[in-house]
Coordinates of N, CA, C and O in Angstrom, one line a residue:
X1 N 0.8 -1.2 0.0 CA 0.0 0.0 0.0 C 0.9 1.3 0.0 O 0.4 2.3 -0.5
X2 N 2.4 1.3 0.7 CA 2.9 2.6 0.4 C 3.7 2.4 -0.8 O 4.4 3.4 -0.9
X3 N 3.9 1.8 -1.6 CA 4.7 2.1 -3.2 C 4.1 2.3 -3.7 O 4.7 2.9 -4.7
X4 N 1.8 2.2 -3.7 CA 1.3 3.1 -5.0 C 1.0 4.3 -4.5 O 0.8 5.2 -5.2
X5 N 1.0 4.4 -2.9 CA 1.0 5.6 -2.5 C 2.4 6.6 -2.6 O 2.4 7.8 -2.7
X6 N 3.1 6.1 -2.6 CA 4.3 7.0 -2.9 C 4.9 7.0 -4.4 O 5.8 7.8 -4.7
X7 N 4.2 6.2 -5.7 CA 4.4 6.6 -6.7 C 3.1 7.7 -7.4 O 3.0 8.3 -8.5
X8 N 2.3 7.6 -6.4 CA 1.3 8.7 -6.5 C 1.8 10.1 -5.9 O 1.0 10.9 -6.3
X9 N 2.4 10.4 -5.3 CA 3.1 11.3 -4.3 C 3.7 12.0 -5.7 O 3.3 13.0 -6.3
X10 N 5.3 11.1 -6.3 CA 5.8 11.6 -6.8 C 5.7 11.9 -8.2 O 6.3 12.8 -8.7
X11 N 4.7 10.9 -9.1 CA 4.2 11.5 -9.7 C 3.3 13.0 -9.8 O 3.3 13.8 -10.8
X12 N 2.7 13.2 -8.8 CA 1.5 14.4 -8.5 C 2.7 15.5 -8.8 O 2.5 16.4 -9.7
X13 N 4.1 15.3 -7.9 CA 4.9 16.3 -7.7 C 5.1 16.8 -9.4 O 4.9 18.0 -9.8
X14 N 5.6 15.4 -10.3 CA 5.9 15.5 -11.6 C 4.8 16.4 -12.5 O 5.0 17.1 -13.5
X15 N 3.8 16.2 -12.1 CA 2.5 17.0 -12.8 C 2.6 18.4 -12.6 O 2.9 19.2 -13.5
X16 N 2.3 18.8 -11.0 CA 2.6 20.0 -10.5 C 3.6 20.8 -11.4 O 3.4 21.6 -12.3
X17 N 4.8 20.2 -11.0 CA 5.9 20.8 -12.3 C 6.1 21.0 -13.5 O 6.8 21.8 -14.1
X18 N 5.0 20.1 -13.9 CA 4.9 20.2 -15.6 C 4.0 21.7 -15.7 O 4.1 22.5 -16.6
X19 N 3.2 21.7 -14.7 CA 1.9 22.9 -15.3 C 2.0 24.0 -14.8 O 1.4 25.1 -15.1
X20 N 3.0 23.9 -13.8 CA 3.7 25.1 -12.8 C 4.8 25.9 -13.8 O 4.6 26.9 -14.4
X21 N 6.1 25.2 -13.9 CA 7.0 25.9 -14.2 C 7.6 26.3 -15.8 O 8.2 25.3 -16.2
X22 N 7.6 26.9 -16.4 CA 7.6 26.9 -17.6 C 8.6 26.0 -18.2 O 9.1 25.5 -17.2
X23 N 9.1 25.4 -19.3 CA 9.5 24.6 -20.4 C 9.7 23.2 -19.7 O 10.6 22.5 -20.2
X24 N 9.1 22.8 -18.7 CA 8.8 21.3 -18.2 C 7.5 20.9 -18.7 O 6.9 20.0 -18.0
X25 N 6.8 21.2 -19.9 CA 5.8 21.0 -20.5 C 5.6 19.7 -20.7 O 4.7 18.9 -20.3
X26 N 6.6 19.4 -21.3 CA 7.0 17.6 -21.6 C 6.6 17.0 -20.7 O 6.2 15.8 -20.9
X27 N 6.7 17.7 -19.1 CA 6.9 16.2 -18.5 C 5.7 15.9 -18.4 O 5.5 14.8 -17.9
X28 N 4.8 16.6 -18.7 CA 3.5 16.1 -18.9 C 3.0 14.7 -19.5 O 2.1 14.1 -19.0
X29 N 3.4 14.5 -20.4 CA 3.6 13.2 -21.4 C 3.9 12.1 -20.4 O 3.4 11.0 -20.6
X30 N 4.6 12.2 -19.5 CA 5.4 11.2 -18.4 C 4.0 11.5 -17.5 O 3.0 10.7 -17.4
X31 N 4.3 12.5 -16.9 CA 3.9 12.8 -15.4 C 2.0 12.4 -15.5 O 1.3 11.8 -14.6
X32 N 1.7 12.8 -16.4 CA -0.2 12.6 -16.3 C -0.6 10.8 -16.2 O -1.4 10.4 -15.4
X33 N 0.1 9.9 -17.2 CA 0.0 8.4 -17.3 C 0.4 8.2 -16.1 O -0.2 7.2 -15.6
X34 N 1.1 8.7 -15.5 CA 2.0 8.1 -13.8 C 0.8 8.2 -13.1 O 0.2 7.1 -12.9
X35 N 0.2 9.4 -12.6 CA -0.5 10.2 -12.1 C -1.8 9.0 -12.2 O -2.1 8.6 -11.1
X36 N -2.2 8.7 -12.8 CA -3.3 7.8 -13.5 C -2.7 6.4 -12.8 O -3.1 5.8 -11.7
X37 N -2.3 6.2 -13.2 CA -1.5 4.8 -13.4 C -1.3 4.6 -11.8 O -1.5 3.5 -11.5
X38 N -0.9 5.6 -10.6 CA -0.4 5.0 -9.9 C -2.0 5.1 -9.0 O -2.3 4.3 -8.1
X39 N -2.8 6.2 -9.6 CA -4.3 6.1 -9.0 C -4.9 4.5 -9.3 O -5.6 4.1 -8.4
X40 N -4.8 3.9 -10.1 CA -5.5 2.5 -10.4 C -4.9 1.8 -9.6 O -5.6 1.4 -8.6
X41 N -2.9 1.4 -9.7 CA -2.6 0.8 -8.4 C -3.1 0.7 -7.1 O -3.2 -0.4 -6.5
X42 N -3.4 1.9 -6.4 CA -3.7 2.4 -4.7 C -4.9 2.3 -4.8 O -5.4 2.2 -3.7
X43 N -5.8 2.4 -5.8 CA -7.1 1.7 -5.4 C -7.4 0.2 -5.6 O -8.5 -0.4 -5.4
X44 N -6.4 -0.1 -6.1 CA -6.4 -1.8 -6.8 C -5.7 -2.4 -5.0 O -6.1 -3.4 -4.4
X45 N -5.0 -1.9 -4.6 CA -4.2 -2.1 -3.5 C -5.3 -2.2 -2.4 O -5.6 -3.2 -1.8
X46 N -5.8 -1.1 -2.4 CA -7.0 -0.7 -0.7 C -8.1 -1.5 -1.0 O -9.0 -1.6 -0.2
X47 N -8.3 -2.3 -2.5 CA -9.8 -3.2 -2.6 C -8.7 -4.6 -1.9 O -8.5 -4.9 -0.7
X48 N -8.2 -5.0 -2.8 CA -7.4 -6.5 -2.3 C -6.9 -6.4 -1.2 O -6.3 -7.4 -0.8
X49 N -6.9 -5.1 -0.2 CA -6.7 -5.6 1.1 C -7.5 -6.0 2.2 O -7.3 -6.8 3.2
X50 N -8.8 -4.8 1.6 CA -10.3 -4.7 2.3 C -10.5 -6.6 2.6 O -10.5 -7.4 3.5
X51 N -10.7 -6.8 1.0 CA -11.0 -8.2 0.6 C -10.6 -9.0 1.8 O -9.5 -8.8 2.3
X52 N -11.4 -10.1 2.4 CA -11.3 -11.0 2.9 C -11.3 -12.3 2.4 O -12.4 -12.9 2.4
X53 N -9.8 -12.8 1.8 CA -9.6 -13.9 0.8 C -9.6 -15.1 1.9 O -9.6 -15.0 3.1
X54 N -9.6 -16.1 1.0 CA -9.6 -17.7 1.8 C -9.3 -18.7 0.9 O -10.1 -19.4 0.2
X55 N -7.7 -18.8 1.0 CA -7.5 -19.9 -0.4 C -7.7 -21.6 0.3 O -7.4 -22.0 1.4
X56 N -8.4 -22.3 -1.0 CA -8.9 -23.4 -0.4 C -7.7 -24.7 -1.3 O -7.2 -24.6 -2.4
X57 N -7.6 -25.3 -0.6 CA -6.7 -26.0 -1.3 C -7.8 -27.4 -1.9 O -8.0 -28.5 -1.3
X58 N -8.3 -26.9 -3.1 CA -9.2 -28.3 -3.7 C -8.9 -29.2 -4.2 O -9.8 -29.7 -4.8
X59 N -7.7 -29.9 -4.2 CA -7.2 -31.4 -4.3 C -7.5 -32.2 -3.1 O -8.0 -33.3 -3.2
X60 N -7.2 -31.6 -1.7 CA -7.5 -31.9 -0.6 C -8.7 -31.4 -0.1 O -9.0 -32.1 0.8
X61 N -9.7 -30.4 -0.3 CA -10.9 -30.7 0.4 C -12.1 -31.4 -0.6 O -13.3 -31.6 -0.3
X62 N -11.7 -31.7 -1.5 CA -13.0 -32.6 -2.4 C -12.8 -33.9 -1.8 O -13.6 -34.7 -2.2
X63 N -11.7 -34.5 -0.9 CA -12.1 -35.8 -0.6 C -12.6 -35.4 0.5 O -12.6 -36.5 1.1
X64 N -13.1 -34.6 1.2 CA -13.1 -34.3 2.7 C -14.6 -35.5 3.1 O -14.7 -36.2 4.1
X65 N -15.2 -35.4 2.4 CA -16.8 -36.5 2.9 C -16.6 -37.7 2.2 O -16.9 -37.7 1.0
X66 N -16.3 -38.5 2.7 CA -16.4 -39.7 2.7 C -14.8 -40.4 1.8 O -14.8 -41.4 1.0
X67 N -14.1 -39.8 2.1 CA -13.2 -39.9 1.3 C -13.2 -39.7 0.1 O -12.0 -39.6 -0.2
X68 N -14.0 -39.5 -1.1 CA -14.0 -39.8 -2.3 C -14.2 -38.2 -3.0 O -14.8 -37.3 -2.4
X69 N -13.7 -38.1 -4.2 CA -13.5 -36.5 -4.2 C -14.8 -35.7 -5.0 O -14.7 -35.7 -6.3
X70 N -15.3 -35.3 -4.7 CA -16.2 -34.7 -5.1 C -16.4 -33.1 -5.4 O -16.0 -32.3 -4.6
X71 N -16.8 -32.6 -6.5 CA -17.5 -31.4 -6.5 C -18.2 -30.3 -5.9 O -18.1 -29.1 -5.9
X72 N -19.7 -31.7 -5.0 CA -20.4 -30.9 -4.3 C -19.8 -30.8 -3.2 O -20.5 -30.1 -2.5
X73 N -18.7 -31.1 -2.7 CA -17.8 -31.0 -1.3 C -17.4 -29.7 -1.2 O -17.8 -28.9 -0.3
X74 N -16.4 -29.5 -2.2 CA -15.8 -28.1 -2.8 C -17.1 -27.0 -2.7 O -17.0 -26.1 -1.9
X75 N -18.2 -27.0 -3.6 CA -19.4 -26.3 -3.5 C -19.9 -26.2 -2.0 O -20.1 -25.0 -1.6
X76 N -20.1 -26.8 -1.4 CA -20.3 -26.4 -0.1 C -19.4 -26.0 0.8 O -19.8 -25.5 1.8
X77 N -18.5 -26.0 0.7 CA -17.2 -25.2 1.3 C -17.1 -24.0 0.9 O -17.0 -23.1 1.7
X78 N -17.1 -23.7 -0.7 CA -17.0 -22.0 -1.1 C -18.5 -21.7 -0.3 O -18.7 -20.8 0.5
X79 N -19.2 -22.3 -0.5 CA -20.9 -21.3 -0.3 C -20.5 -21.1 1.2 O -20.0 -20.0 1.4
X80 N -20.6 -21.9 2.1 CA -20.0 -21.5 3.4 C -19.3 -20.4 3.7 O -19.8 -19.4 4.2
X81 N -18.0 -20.6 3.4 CA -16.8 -19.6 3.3 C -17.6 -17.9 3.1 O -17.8 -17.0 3.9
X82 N -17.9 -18.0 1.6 CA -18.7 -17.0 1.4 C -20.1 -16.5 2.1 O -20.4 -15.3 2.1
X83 N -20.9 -17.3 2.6 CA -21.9 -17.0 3.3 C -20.9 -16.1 4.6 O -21.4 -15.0 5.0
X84 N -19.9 -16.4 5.2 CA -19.3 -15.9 5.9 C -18.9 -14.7 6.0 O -18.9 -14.0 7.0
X85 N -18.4 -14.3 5.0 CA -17.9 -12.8 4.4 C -16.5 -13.0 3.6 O -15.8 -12.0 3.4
X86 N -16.0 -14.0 3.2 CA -15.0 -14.4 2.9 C -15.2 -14.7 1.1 O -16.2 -15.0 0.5
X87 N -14.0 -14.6 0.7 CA -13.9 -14.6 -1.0 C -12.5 -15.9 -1.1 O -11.2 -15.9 -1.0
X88 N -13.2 -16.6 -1.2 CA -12.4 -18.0 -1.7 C -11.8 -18.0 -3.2 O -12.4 -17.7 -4.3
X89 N -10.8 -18.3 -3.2 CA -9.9 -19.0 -4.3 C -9.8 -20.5 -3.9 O -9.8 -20.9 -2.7
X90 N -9.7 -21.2 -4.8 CA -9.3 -22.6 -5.2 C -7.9 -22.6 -6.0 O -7.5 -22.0 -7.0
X91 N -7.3 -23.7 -5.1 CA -5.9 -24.2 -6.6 C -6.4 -25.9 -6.7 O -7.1 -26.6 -6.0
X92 N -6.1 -25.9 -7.4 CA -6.2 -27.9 -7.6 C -4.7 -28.1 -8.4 O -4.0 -27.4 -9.2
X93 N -4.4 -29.5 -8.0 CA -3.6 -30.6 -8.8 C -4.1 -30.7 -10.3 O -5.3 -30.6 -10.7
X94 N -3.1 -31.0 -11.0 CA -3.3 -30.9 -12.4 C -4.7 -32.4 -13.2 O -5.3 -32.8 -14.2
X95 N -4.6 -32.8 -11.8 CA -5.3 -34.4 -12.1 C -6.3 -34.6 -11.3 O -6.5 -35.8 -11.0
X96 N -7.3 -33.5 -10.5 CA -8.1 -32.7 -10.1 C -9.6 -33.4 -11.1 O -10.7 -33.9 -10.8
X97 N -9.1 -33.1 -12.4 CA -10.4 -33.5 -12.8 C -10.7 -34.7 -13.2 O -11.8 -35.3 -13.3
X98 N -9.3 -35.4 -13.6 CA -9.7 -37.1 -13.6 C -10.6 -37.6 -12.4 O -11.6 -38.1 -12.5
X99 N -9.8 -37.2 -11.2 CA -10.8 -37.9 -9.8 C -11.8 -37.3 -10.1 O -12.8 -38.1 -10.0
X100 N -12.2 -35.9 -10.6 CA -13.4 -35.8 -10.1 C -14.8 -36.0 -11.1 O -16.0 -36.2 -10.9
X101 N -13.8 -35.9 -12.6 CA -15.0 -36.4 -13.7 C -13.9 -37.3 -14.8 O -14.2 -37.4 -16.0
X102 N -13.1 -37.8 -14.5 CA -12.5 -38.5 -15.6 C -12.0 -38.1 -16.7 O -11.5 -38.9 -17.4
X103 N -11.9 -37.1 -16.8 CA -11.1 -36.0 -17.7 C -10.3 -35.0 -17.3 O -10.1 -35.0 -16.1
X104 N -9.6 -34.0 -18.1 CA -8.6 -33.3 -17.7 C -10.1 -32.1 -17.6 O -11.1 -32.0 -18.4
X105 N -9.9 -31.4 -16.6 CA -11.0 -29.9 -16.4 C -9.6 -29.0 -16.0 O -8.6 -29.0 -15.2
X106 N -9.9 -28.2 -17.0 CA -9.3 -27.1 -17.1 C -9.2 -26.0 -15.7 O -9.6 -26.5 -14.6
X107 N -8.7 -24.5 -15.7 CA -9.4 -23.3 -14.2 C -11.1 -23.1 -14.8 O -12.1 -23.2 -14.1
X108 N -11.0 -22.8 -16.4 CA -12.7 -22.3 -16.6 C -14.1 -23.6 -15.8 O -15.0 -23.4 -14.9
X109 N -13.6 -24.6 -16.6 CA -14.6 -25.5 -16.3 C -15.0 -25.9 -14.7 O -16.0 -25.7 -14.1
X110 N -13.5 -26.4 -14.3 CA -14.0 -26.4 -12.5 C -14.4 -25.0 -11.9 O -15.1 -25.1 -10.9
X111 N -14.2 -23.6 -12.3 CA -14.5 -22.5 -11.8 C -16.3 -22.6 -12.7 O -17.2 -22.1 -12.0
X112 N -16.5 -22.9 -13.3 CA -18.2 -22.8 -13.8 C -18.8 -24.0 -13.0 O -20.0 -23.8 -12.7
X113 N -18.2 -25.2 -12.6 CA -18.7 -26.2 -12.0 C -19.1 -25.6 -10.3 O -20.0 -26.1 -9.6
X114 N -18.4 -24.9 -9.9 CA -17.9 -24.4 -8.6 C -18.8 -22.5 -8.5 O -18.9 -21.8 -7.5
X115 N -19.2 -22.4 -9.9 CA -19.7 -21.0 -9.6 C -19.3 -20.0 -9.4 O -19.9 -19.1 -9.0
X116 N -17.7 -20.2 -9.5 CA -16.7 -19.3 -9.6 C -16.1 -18.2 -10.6 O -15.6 -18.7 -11.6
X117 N -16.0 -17.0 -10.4 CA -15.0 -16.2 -11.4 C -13.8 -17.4 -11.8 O -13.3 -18.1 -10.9
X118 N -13.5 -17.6 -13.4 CA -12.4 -17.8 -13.7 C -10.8 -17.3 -13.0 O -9.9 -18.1 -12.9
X119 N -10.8 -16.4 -12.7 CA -9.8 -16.0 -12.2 C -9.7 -16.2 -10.1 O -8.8 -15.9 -9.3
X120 N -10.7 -16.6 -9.9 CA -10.2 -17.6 -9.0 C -10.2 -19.1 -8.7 O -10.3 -19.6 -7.6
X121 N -10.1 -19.7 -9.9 CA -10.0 -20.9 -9.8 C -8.4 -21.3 -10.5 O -8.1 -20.8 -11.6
X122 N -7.9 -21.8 -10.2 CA -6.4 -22.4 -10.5 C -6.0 -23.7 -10.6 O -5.9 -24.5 -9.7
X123 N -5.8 -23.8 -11.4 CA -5.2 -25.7 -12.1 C -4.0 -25.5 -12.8 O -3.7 -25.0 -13.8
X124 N -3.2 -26.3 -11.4 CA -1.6 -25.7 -11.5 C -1.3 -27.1 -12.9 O -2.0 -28.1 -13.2
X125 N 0.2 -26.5 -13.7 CA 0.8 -27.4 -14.6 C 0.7 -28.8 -14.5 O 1.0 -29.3 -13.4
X126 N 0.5 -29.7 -15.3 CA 1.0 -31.2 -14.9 C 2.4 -31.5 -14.9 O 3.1 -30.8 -15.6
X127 N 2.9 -32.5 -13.9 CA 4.4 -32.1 -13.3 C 4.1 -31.1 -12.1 O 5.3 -30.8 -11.8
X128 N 3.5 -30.7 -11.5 CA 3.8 -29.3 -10.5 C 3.0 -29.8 -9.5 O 1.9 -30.5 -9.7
X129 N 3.7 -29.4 -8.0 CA 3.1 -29.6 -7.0 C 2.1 -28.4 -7.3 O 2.3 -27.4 -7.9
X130 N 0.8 -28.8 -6.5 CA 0.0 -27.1 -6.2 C 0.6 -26.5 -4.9 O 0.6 -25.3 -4.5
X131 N 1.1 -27.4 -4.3 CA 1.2 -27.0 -2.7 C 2.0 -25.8 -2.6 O 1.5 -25.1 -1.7
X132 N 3.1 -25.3 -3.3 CA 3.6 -24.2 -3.3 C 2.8 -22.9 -3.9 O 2.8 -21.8 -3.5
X133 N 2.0 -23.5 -5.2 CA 1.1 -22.4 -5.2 C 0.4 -22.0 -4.5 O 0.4 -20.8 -4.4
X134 N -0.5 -22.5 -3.7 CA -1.4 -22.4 -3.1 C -0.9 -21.5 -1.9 O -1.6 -20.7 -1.4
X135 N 0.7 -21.6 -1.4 CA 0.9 -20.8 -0.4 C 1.5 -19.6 -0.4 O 1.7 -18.7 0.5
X136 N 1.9 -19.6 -1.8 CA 2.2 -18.2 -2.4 C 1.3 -17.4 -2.5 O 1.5 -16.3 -1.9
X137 N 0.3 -17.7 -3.1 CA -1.2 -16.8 -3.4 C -1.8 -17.0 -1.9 O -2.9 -16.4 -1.6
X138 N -1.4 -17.6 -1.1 CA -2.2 -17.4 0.7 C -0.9 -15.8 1.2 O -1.2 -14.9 2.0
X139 N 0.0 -16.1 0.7 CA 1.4 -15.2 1.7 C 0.7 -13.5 0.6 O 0.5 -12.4 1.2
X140 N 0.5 -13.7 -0.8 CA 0.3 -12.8 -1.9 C -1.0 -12.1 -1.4 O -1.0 -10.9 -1.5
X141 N -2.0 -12.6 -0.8 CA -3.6 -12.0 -0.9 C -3.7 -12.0 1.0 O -4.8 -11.7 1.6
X142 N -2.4 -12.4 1.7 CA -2.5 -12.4 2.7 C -3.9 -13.1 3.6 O -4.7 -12.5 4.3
X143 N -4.0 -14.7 3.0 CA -4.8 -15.2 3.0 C -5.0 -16.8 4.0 O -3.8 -17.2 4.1
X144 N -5.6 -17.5 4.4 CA -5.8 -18.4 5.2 C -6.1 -19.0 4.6 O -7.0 -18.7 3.8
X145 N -5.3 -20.7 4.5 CA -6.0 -22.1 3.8 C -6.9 -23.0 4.1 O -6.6 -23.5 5.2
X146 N -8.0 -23.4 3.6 CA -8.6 -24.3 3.9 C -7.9 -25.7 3.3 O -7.8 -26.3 2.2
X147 N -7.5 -25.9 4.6 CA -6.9 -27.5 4.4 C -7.0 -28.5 4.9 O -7.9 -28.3 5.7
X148 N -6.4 -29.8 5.1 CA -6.4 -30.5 6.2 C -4.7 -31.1 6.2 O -4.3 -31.9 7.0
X149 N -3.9 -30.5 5.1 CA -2.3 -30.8 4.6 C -1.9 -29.9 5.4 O -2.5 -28.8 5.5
X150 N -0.7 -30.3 6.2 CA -0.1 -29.6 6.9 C 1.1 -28.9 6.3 O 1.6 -28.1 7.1
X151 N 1.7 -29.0 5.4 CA 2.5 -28.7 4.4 C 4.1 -28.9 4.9 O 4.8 -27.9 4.6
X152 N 4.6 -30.0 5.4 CA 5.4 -29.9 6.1 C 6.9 -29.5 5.3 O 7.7 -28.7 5.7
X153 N 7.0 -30.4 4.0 CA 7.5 -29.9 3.2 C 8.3 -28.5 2.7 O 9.3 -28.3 2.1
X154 N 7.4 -27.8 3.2 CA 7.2 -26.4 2.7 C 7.4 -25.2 3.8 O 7.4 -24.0 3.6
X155 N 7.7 -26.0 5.0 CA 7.3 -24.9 6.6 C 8.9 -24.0 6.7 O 8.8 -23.0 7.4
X156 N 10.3 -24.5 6.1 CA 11.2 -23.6 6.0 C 10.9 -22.5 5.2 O 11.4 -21.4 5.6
X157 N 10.1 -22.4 3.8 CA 9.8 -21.6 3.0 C 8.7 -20.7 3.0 O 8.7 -19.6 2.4
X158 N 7.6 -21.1 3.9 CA 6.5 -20.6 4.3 C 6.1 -20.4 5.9 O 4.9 -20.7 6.2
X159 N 7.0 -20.0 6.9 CA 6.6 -19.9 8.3 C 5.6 -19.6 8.8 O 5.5 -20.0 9.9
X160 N 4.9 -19.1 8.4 CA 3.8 -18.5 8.5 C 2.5 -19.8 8.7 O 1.4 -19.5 9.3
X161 N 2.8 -21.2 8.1 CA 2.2 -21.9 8.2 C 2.2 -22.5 9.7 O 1.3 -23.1 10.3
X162 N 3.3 -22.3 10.1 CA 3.2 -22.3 11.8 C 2.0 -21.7 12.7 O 1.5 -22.0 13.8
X163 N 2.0 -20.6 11.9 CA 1.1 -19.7 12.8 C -0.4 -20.0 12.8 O -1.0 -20.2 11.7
X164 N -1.1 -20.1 14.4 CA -2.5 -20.8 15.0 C -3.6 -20.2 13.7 O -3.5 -19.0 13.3
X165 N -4.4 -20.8 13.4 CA -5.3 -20.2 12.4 C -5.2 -20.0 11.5 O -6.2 -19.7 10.8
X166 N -3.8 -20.2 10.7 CA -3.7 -19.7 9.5 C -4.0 -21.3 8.7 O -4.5 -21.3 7.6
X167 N -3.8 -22.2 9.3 CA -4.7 -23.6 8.1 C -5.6 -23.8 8.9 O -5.5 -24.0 10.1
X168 N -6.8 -23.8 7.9 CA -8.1 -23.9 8.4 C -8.4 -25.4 8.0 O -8.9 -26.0 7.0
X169 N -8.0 -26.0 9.6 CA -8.8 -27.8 8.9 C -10.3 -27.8 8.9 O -10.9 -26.7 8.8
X170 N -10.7 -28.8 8.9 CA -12.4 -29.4 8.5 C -12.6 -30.7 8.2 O -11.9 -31.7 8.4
X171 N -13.8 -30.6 7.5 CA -14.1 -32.0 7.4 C -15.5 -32.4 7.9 O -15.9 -31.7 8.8
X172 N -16.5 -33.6 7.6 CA -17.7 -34.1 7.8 C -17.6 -34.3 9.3 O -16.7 -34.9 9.9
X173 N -18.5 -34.0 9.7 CA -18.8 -34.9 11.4 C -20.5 -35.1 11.1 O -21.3 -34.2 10.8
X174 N -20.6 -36.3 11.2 CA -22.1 -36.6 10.9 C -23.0 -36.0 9.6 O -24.1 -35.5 9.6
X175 N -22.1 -36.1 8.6 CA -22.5 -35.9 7.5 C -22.8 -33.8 7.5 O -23.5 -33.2 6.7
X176 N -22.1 -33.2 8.6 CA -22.7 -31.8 9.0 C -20.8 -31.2 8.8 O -19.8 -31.4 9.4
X177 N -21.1 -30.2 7.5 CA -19.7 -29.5 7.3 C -19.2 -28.9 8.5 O -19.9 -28.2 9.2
X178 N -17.7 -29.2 8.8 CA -17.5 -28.1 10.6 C -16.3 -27.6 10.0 O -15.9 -28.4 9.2
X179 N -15.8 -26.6 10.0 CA -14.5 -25.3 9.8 C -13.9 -25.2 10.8 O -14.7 -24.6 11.5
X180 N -12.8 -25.3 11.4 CA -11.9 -24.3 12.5 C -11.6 -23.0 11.6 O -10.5 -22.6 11.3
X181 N -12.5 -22.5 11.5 CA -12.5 -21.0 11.3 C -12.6 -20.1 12.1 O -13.6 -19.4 12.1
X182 N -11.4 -19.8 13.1 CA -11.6 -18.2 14.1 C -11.8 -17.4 13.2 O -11.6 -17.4 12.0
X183 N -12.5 -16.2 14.4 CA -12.3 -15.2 13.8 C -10.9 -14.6 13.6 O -10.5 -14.0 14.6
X184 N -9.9 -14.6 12.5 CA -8.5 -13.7 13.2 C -8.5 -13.4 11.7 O -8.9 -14.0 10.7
X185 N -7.6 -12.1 12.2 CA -6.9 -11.2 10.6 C -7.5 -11.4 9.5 O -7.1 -10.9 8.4

């Protein structure tokens, strides 16, 4: 939040000077796109912070009910999430849609299956773990996982996975969805 605020700062200054002092006209050409440009950043910045994200890690919560991986598992976890006040992303494993329809499902398809904007649904490369994506875009959107992977793999690279609340387990108890979702950050 302070780099589009301080490229807004110093652009403004750039503007000021262009229309202030004589034969700095030019920098107009520079200084007005900045000026613009750094206005879209700092408001693109203060929405995605407002935002209360919740990346769900959907390779691991579609087996959550009964083991077997499902769709409507996933769908009842975003509806939840979001009934809550929260804006969910999904990543999945590249082989995501074999388990779950026997074919390769692309981000569009599982994001239309799931009722999701395309751009938050994610179907990492084949060959590629998701597990690092998923924790990048949690550290990026400053965001909490819904998981039941503890990522152990990954806890020199991501400390933060240490910290109380930030993996949100779950899972069926009597066929009734339950969340360790605190309230925090």
């Amino acid at each position: 939040m302070i780099a589009p605020f301080f490229l807004l700062l110093i652009s403004t200054i750039g503007l000021a000077a262009a229309l202030i002092l004589p034969g700095l006209t030019d920098l107009l050409l520079v200084a007005l796109p900045s000026v613009i440009a750094s206005l879209v950043l700092l408001i693109r910045a203060a929405v995605t912070r407002r935002t209360r994200w919740l990346m769900i890690d959907g390779s691991n919560v579609m087996h959550w009910k009964g083991g077997r991986p499902e769709i409507a598992t996933l769908r009842e976890v975003v509806d939840h999430v979001s009934g809550l006040g929260f804006t969910p992303a999904i990543i999945f494993d590249a082989n995501a849609g074999y388990k779950l329809n026997g074919r390769y499902l692309n981000d569009s398809a599982l994001a239309n299956s799931l009722g999701l904007p395309v751009g938050r649904v994610i179907v990492v490369p084949r060959g590629s773990p998701a597990d690092p994506a998923i924790l990048a875009a949690s550290r990026d959107l400053h965001a909490r996982i819904v998981t039941n992977d503890r990522y152990r793999d990954w806890q020199e690279d991501y400390p933060e996975i240490e910290t109380a609340g930030h993996l949100v387990r779950g899972g069926y108890r009597k066929g009734k969805l339950r969340l360790e979702l605190t309230d925090h950050g």
